[in-house]
Amino acid sequence: PGDPALAYTLNILGIIYGDQGKFLQAETFFLRAQAIQEKASGADDPVLAITLYNLAFVYIKTGLPAKADPLLRQALAIQEKVLGLNSYAAAHTLFQLANTAFRLGEKSRAAGYLEKLGNLELVVQMVPFLSQDETAMDLVELQPARFRAALRFAFLAGKGPQEKILLWLAEFSLAESDYSSASSWHRELSRLQTNNLDYACEAARLAYLAADFETARALLERLLRRRPDHGPARILLAHFCLTQDHLSRFTAVSGRPPLSRQRVAPLLAG
């Protein structure tokens, strides 16, 4: 039957099964919906583009980017014609096209799709999807400046997975040897996850590498007041005190004698 309502129901069933990891059943439902929509509504129906996108996403999830790619191209052609490239739907399709092109080893084509995401707000919409795919950060590195700006915007606006966004921002900073910025992002992480003292410790280590010794010392002292037995923080502060000739300060803050220079130097570097 060529009933659009049936196609809609099949699409919903495909999404439900796909969310459960039952991709074979999801594929069957999406293929049936596609056949109905192509017969009932024609090739330029934006609802058909949704079905094509959903089917392509199943193929992406099952490691079949070559099958996903033509479906996404067809969906984008419909969306560009009917909705325009600045639409939310087209943004999702562009991102997944970049994803499939990247997986197929076509980096220049992937970069071209990302370039079409010209509106920063649309790039921000992609941020939550970065956490769903291990390939995503490799893809983002094709245009790090634009996605870094989007990540900053998403963090300030409270959009997307905040902890992962901050970790990515720290990674971008470290890739450029910008230890000061990386330390700042880890300080934000320590505020976000107050029970995870490792973030505060890493912020201190990065501040030390940025030669911001006052910040490093303050972070370590504050951390050790909360947990005097935090091993990495004790090691870092021991090294700081050894290099800054503040042995008595270390003993006063940690309540324990400092470790040797030979032990702390390689740990600081790691």
PDB file of N, CA and C in Angstrom, residues 172-251:
ATOM      1  N   PHE A 172      42.411  20.090  22.081  1.00  0.00           N
ATOM      2  CA  PHE A 172      42.787  21.053  21.045  1.00  0.00           C
ATOM      3  C   PHE A 172      43.934  21.939  21.529  1.00  0.00           C
ATOM      4  N   SER A 173      43.850  22.401  22.768  1.00  0.00           N
ATOM      5  CA  SER A 173      44.883  23.276  23.320  1.00  0.00           C
ATOM      6  C   SER A 173      46.207  22.542  23.441  1.00  0.00           C
ATOM      7  N   LEU A 174      46.167  21.301  23.907  1.00  0.00           N
ATOM      8  CA  LEU A 174      47.394  20.521  24.050  1.00  0.00           C
ATOM      9  C   LEU A 174      48.040  20.247  22.693  1.00  0.00           C
ATOM     10  N   ALA A 175      47.212  20.037  21.662  1.00  0.00           N
ATOM     11  CA  ALA A 175      47.753  19.791  20.328  1.00  0.00           C
ATOM     12  C   ALA A 175      48.571  20.977  19.837  1.00  0.00           C
ATOM     13  N   GLU A 176      48.269  22.162  20.360  1.00  0.00           N
ATOM     14  CA  GLU A 176      49.005  23.370  19.987  1.00  0.00           C
ATOM     15  C   GLU A 176      50.019  23.764  21.057  1.00  0.00           C
ATOM     16  N   SER A 177      50.247  22.867  22.020  1.00  0.00           N
ATOM     17  CA  SER A 177      51.165  23.133  23.145  1.00  0.00           C
ATOM     18  C   SER A 177      50.764  24.384  23.920  1.00  0.00           C
ATOM     19  N   ASP A 178      49.455  24.654  23.942  1.00  0.00           N
ATOM     20  CA  ASP A 178      48.940  25.793  24.706  1.00  0.00           C
ATOM     21  C   ASP A 178      48.549  25.275  26.093  1.00  0.00           C
ATOM     22  N   TYR A 179      49.556  25.136  26.965  1.00  0.00           N
ATOM     23  CA  TYR A 179      49.323  24.538  28.277  1.00  0.00           C
ATOM     24  C   TYR A 179      48.458  25.420  29.166  1.00  0.00           C
ATOM     25  N   SER A 180      48.562  26.716  28.985  1.00  0.00           N
ATOM     26  CA  SER A 180      47.771  27.633  29.808  1.00  0.00           C
ATOM     27  C   SER A 180      46.274  27.438  29.560  1.00  0.00           C
ATOM     28  N   SER A 181      45.878  27.395  28.282  1.00  0.00           N
ATOM     29  CA  SER A 181      44.463  27.181  27.962  1.00  0.00           C
ATOM     30  C   SER A 181      44.008  25.796  28.393  1.00  0.00           C
ATOM     31  N   ALA A 182      44.853  24.796  28.170  1.00  0.00           N
ATOM     32  CA  ALA A 182      44.503  23.432  28.580  1.00  0.00           C
ATOM     33  C   ALA A 182      44.272  23.374  30.086  1.00  0.00           C
ATOM     34  N   SER A 183      45.121  24.085  30.846  1.00  0.00           N
ATOM     35  CA  SER A 183      44.940  24.137  32.295  1.00  0.00           C
ATOM     36  C   SER A 183      43.611  24.792  32.655  1.00  0.00           C
ATOM     37  N   SER A 184      43.256  25.850  31.931  1.00  0.00           N
ATOM     38  CA  SER A 184      41.979  26.536  32.196  1.00  0.00           C
ATOM     39  C   SER A 184      40.796  25.616  31.962  1.00  0.00           C
ATOM     40  N   TRP A 185      40.856  24.825  30.880  1.00  0.00           N
ATOM     41  CA  TRP A 185      39.746  23.915  30.605  1.00  0.00           C
ATOM     42  C   TRP A 185      39.662  22.828  31.663  1.00  0.00           C
ATOM     43  N   HIS A 186      40.808  22.368  32.164  1.00  0.00           N
ATOM     44  CA  HIS A 186      40.775  21.364  33.232  1.00  0.00           C
ATOM     45  C   HIS A 186      40.273  21.968  34.548  1.00  0.00           C
ATOM     46  N   ARG A 187      40.518  23.248  34.755  1.00  0.00           N
ATOM     47  CA  ARG A 187      39.938  23.896  35.949  1.00  0.00           C
ATOM     48  C   ARG A 187      38.415  23.941  35.834  1.00  0.00           C
ATOM     49  N   GLU A 188      37.927  24.195  34.613  1.00  0.00           N
ATOM     50  CA  GLU A 188      36.477  24.155  34.400  1.00  0.00           C
ATOM     51  C   GLU A 188      35.941  22.740  34.644  1.00  0.00           C
ATOM     52  N   LEU A 189      36.701  21.746  34.214  1.00  0.00           N
ATOM     53  CA  LEU A 189      36.300  20.363  34.464  1.00  0.00           C
ATOM     54  C   LEU A 189      36.228  20.061  35.957  1.00  0.00           C
ATOM     55  N   SER A 190      37.198  20.586  36.719  1.00  0.00           N
ATOM     56  CA  SER A 190      37.206  20.342  38.167  1.00  0.00           C
ATOM     57  C   SER A 190      36.021  21.026  38.847  1.00  0.00           C
ATOM     58  N   ARG A 191      35.565  22.142  38.283  1.00  0.00           N
ATOM     59  CA  ARG A 191      34.366  22.804  38.831  1.00  0.00           C
ATOM     60  C   ARG A 191      33.106  22.021  38.469  1.00  0.00           C
ATOM     61  N   LEU A 192      33.121  21.447  37.267  1.00  0.00           N
ATOM     62  CA  LEU A 192      31.963  20.681  36.804  1.00  0.00           C
ATOM     63  C   LEU A 192      31.855  19.360  37.553  1.00  0.00           C
ATOM     64  N   GLN A 193      32.997  18.708  37.771  1.00  0.00           N
ATOM     65  CA  GLN A 193      33.036  17.417  38.456  1.00  0.00           C
ATOM     66  C   GLN A 193      33.832  17.582  39.747  1.00  0.00           C
ATOM     67  N   THR A 194      33.179  18.121  40.756  1.00  0.00           N
ATOM     68  CA  THR A 194      33.895  18.501  41.987  1.00  0.00           C
ATOM     69  C   THR A 194      34.481  17.303  42.718  1.00  0.00           C
ATOM     70  N   ASN A 195      33.925  16.117  42.502  1.00  0.00           N
ATOM     71  CA  ASN A 195      34.441  14.934  43.191  1.00  0.00           C
ATOM     72  C   ASN A 195      35.607  14.271  42.458  1.00  0.00           C
ATOM     73  N   ASN A 196      35.869  14.719  41.243  1.00  0.00           N
ATOM     74  CA  ASN A 196      36.975  14.160  40.467  1.00  0.00           C
ATOM     75  C   ASN A 196      38.197  15.062  40.652  1.00  0.00           C
ATOM     76  N   LEU A 197      39.017  14.744  41.634  1.00  0.00           N
ATOM     77  CA  LEU A 197      40.171  15.585  41.936  1.00  0.00           C
ATOM     78  C   LEU A 197      41.283  15.445  40.908  1.00  0.00           C
ATOM     79  N   ASP A 198      41.212  14.433  40.068  1.00  0.00           N
ATOM     80  CA  ASP A 198      42.240  14.265  39.041  1.00  0.00           C
ATOM     81  C   ASP A 198      42.217  15.418  38.047  1.00  0.00           C
ATOM     82  N   TYR A 199      41.026  15.979  37.801  1.00  0.00           N
ATOM     83  CA  TYR A 199      40.959  17.124  36.899  1.00  0.00           C
ATOM     84  C   TYR A 199      41.716  18.317  37.479  1.00  0.00           C
ATOM     85  N   ALA A 200      41.550  18.550  38.769  1.00  0.00           N
ATOM     86  CA  ALA A 200      42.262  19.652  39.417  1.00  0.00           C
ATOM     87  C   ALA A 200      43.762  19.408  39.397  1.00  0.00           C
ATOM     88  N   CYS A 201      44.152  18.156  39.594  1.00  0.00           N
ATOM     89  CA  CYS A 201      45.576  17.806  39.579  1.00  0.00           C
ATOM     90  C   CYS A 201      46.167  18.040  38.187  1.00  0.00           C
ATOM     91  N   GLU A 202      45.432  17.636  37.164  1.00  0.00           N
ATOM     92  CA  GLU A 202      45.915  17.840  35.803  1.00  0.00           C
ATOM     93  C   GLU A 202      45.974  19.328  35.470  1.00  0.00           C
ATOM     94  N   ALA A 203      45.008  20.109  35.968  1.00  0.00           N
ATOM     95  CA  ALA A 203      45.052  21.555  35.772  1.00  0.00           C
ATOM     96  C   ALA A 203      46.316  22.142  36.372  1.00  0.00           C
ATOM     97  N   ALA A 204      46.690  21.641  37.543  1.00  0.00           N
ATOM     98  CA  ALA A 204      47.914  22.114  38.196  1.00  0.00           C
ATOM     99  C   ALA A 204      49.147  21.734  37.392  1.00  0.00           C
ATOM    100  N   ARG A 205      49.183  20.496  36.895  1.00  0.00           N
ATOM    101  CA  ARG A 205      50.337  20.048  36.107  1.00  0.00           C
ATOM    102  C   ARG A 205      50.508  20.901  34.858  1.00  0.00           C
ATOM    103  N   LEU A 206      49.392  21.177  34.192  1.00  0.00           N
ATOM    104  CA  LEU A 206      49.447  21.972  32.969  1.00  0.00           C
ATOM    105  C   LEU A 206      49.825  23.425  33.265  1.00  0.00           C
ATOM    106  N   ALA A 207      49.346  23.950  34.395  1.00  0.00           N
ATOM    107  CA  ALA A 207      49.747  25.304  34.795  1.00  0.00           C
ATOM    108  C   ALA A 207      51.245  25.354  35.043  1.00  0.00           C
ATOM    109  N   TYR A 208      51.781  24.305  35.661  1.00  0.00           N
ATOM    110  CA  TYR A 208      53.224  24.230  35.894  1.00  0.00           C
ATOM    111  C   TYR A 208      53.971  24.237  34.569  1.00  0.00           C
ATOM    112  N   LEU A 209      53.501  23.442  33.589  1.00  0.00           N
ATOM    113  CA  LEU A 209      54.151  23.396  32.281  1.00  0.00           C
ATOM    114  C   LEU A 209      54.048  24.733  31.553  1.00  0.00           C
ATOM    115  N   ALA A 210      52.996  25.506  31.874  1.00  0.00           N
ATOM    116  CA  ALA A 210      52.843  26.844  31.298  1.00  0.00           C
ATOM    117  C   ALA A 210      53.640  27.891  32.063  1.00  0.00           C
ATOM    118  N   ALA A 211      54.416  27.445  33.068  1.00  0.00           N
ATOM    119  CA  ALA A 211      55.232  28.333  33.914  1.00  0.00           C
ATOM    120  C   ALA A 211      54.380  29.266  34.760  1.00  0.00           C
ATOM    121  N   ASP A 212      53.124  28.870  34.998  1.00  0.00           N
ATOM    122  CA  ASP A 212      52.249  29.627  35.901  1.00  0.00           C
ATOM    123  C   ASP A 212      52.349  28.967  37.273  1.00  0.00           C
ATOM    124  N   PHE A 213      53.470  29.218  37.955  1.00  0.00           N
ATOM    125  CA  PHE A 213      53.777  28.482  39.175  1.00  0.00           C
ATOM    126  C   PHE A 213      52.838  28.820  40.323  1.00  0.00           C
ATOM    127  N   GLU A 214      52.399  30.066  40.403  1.00  0.00           N
ATOM    128  CA  GLU A 214      51.500  30.446  41.497  1.00  0.00           C
ATOM    129  C   GLU A 214      50.171  29.706  41.392  1.00  0.00           C
ATOM    130  N   THR A 215      49.633  29.643  40.172  1.00  0.00           N
ATOM    131  CA  THR A 215      48.377  28.911  39.970  1.00  0.00           C
ATOM    132  C   THR A 215      48.564  27.433  40.272  1.00  0.00           C
ATOM    133  N   ALA A 216      49.659  26.856  39.786  1.00  0.00           N
ATOM    134  CA  ALA A 216      49.922  25.429  40.027  1.00  0.00           C
ATOM    135  C   ALA A 216      49.991  25.138  41.517  1.00  0.00           C
ATOM    136  N   ARG A 217      50.733  25.970  42.238  1.00  0.00           N
ATOM    137  CA  ARG A 217      50.884  25.739  43.679  1.00  0.00           C
ATOM    138  C   ARG A 217      49.555  25.904  44.401  1.00  0.00           C
ATOM    139  N   ALA A 218      48.788  26.931  44.031  1.00  0.00           N
ATOM    140  CA  ALA A 218      47.503  27.171  44.695  1.00  0.00           C
ATOM    141  C   ALA A 218      46.543  26.002  44.467  1.00  0.00           C
ATOM    142  N   LEU A 219      46.510  25.494  43.229  1.00  0.00           N
ATOM    143  CA  LEU A 219      45.628  24.366  42.924  1.00  0.00           C
ATOM    144  C   LEU A 219      46.021  23.123  43.718  1.00  0.00           C
ATOM    145  N   LEU A 220      47.311  22.860  43.798  1.00  0.00           N
ATOM    146  CA  LEU A 220      47.779  21.677  44.517  1.00  0.00           C
ATOM    147  C   LEU A 220      47.523  21.792  46.012  1.00  0.00           C
ATOM    148  N   GLU A 221      47.760  22.971  46.565  1.00  0.00           N
ATOM    149  CA  GLU A 221      47.531  23.147  47.999  1.00  0.00           C
ATOM    150  C   GLU A 221      46.054  22.995  48.334  1.00  0.00           C
ATOM    151  N   ARG A 222      45.202  23.547  47.479  1.00  0.00           N
ATOM    152  CA  ARG A 222      43.754  23.433  47.721  1.00  0.00           C
ATOM    153  C   ARG A 222      43.318  21.967  47.633  1.00  0.00           C
ATOM    154  N   LEU A 223      43.874  21.246  46.644  1.00  0.00           N
ATOM    155  CA  LEU A 223      43.528  19.843  46.473  1.00  0.00           C
ATOM    156  C   LEU A 223      43.972  19.020  47.676  1.00  0.00           C
ATOM    157  N   LEU A 224      45.185  19.268  48.150  1.00  0.00           N
ATOM    158  CA  LEU A 224      45.710  18.473  49.259  1.00  0.00           C
ATOM    159  C   LEU A 224      45.044  18.810  50.589  1.00  0.00           C
ATOM    160  N   ARG A 225      44.488  19.992  50.687  1.00  0.00           N
ATOM    161  CA  ARG A 225      43.698  20.287  51.894  1.00  0.00           C
ATOM    162  C   ARG A 225      42.426  19.442  51.907  1.00  0.00           C
ATOM    163  N   ARG A 226      41.893  19.161  50.706  1.00  0.00           N
ATOM    164  CA  ARG A 226      40.703  18.310  50.622  1.00  0.00           C
ATOM    165  C   ARG A 226      41.053  16.834  50.802  1.00  0.00           C
ATOM    166  N   ARG A 227      42.169  16.419  50.190  1.00  0.00           N
ATOM    167  CA  ARG A 227      42.554  15.012  50.269  1.00  0.00           C
ATOM    168  C   ARG A 227      44.083  14.917  50.400  1.00  0.00           C
ATOM    169  N   PRO A 228      44.571  14.893  51.634  1.00  0.00           N
ATOM    170  CA  PRO A 228      46.026  14.876  51.854  1.00  0.00           C
ATOM    171  C   PRO A 228      46.731  13.661  51.267  1.00  0.00           C
ATOM    172  N   ASP A 229      45.995  12.565  51.024  1.00  0.00           N
ATOM    173  CA  ASP A 229      46.641  11.350  50.530  1.00  0.00           C
ATOM    174  C   ASP A 229      46.555  11.214  49.010  1.00  0.00           C
ATOM    175  N   HIS A 230      46.211  12.279  48.302  1.00  0.00           N
ATOM    176  CA  HIS A 230      46.126  12.215  46.841  1.00  0.00           C
ATOM    177  C   HIS A 230      47.543  12.119  46.264  1.00  0.00           C
ATOM    178  N   GLY A 231      47.907  10.921  45.815  1.00  0.00           N
ATOM    179  CA  GLY A 231      49.278  10.648  45.412  1.00  0.00           C
ATOM    180  C   GLY A 231      49.816  11.537  44.307  1.00  0.00           C
ATOM    181  N   PRO A 232      49.120  11.649  43.162  1.00  0.00           N
ATOM    182  CA  PRO A 232      49.658  12.489  42.076  1.00  0.00           C
ATOM    183  C   PRO A 232      49.858  13.945  42.501  1.00  0.00           C
ATOM    184  N   ALA A 233      48.944  14.469  43.316  1.00  0.00           N
ATOM    185  CA  ALA A 233      49.091  15.851  43.761  1.00  0.00           C
ATOM    186  C   ALA A 233      50.300  16.000  44.680  1.00  0.00           C
ATOM    187  N   ARG A 234      50.530  15.012  45.544  1.00  0.00           N
ATOM    188  CA  ARG A 234      51.707  15.050  46.426  1.00  0.00           C
ATOM    189  C   ARG A 234      52.993  15.044  45.606  1.00  0.00           C
ATOM    190  N   ILE A 235      53.007  14.223  44.556  1.00  0.00           N
ATOM    191  CA  ILE A 235      54.200  14.145  43.713  1.00  0.00           C
ATOM    192  C   ILE A 235      54.456  15.479  43.012  1.00  0.00           C
ATOM    193  N   LEU A 236      53.386  16.062  42.458  1.00  0.00           N
ATOM    194  CA  LEU A 236      53.538  17.338  41.759  1.00  0.00           C
ATOM    195  C   LEU A 236      54.008  18.442  42.702  1.00  0.00           C
ATOM    196  N   LEU A 237      53.388  18.495  43.868  1.00  0.00           N
ATOM    197  CA  LEU A 237      53.775  19.541  44.808  1.00  0.00           C
ATOM    198  C   LEU A 237      55.190  19.309  45.328  1.00  0.00           C
ATOM    199  N   ALA A 238      55.568  18.047  45.493  1.00  0.00           N
ATOM    200  CA  ALA A 238      56.939  17.748  45.901  1.00  0.00           C
ATOM    201  C   ALA A 238      57.920  18.269  44.858  1.00  0.00           C
ATOM    202  N   HIS A 239      57.607  18.015  43.593  1.00  0.00           N
ATOM    203  CA  HIS A 239      58.489  18.488  42.532  1.00  0.00           C
ATOM    204  C   HIS A 239      58.535  20.009  42.513  1.00  0.00           C
ATOM    205  N   PHE A 240      57.371  20.623  42.657  1.00  0.00           N
ATOM    206  CA  PHE A 240      57.325  22.086  42.677  1.00  0.00           C
ATOM    207  C   PHE A 240      58.180  22.630  43.810  1.00  0.00           C
ATOM    208  N   CYS A 241      58.029  22.027  44.964  1.00  0.00           N
ATOM    209  CA  CYS A 241      58.776  22.520  46.124  1.00  0.00           C
ATOM    210  C   CYS A 241      60.275  22.274  45.970  1.00  0.00           C
ATOM    211  N   LEU A 242      60.628  21.142  45.385  1.00  0.00           N
ATOM    212  CA  LEU A 242      62.042  20.851  45.172  1.00  0.00           C
ATOM    213  C   LEU A 242      62.669  21.859  44.218  1.00  0.00           C
ATOM    214  N   THR A 243      61.938  22.187  43.161  1.00  0.00           N
ATOM    215  CA  THR A 243      62.497  23.102  42.169  1.00  0.00           C
ATOM    216  C   THR A 243      62.411  24.553  42.619  1.00  0.00           C
ATOM    217  N   GLN A 244      61.464  24.843  43.511  1.00  0.00           N
ATOM    218  CA  GLN A 244      61.300  26.221  43.983  1.00  0.00           C
ATOM    219  C   GLN A 244      61.874  26.426  45.387  1.00  0.00           C
ATOM    220  N   ASP A 245      62.524  25.363  45.921  1.00  0.00           N
ATOM    221  CA  ASP A 245      63.144  25.450  47.252  1.00  0.00           C
ATOM    222  C   ASP A 245      62.131  25.798  48.338  1.00  0.00           C
ATOM    223  N   HIS A 246      60.994  25.112  48.301  1.00  0.00           N
ATOM    224  CA  HIS A 246      59.968  25.327  49.323  1.00  0.00           C
ATOM    225  C   HIS A 246      59.670  23.995  50.019  1.00  0.00           C
ATOM    226  N   LEU A 247      60.696  23.311  50.498  1.00  0.00           N
ATOM    227  CA  LEU A 247      60.495  22.004  51.112  1.00  0.00           C
ATOM    228  C   LEU A 247      59.618  22.086  52.346  1.00  0.00           C
ATOM    229  N   SER A 248      59.799  23.118  53.145  1.00  0.00           N
ATOM    230  CA  SER A 248      59.005  23.241  54.366  1.00  0.00           C
ATOM    231  C   SER A 248      57.539  23.464  54.042  1.00  0.00           C
ATOM    232  N   ARG A 249      57.263  24.190  52.954  1.00  0.00           N
ATOM    233  CA  ARG A 249      55.873  24.429  52.554  1.00  0.00           C
ATOM    234  C   ARG A 249      55.203  23.105  52.193  1.00  0.00           C
ATOM    235  N   PHE A 250      55.913  22.232  51.446  1.00  0.00           N
ATOM    236  CA  PHE A 250      55.336  20.940  51.079  1.00  0.00           C
ATOM    237  C   PHE A 250      54.975  20.136  52.323  1.00  0.00           C
ATOM    238  N   THR A 251      55.908  20.079  53.267  1.00  0.00           N
ATOM    239  CA  THR A 251      55.671  19.299  54.481  1.00  0.00           C
ATOM    240  C   THR A 251      54.488  19.862  55.255  1.00  0.00           C
TER     241      THR A 251
END
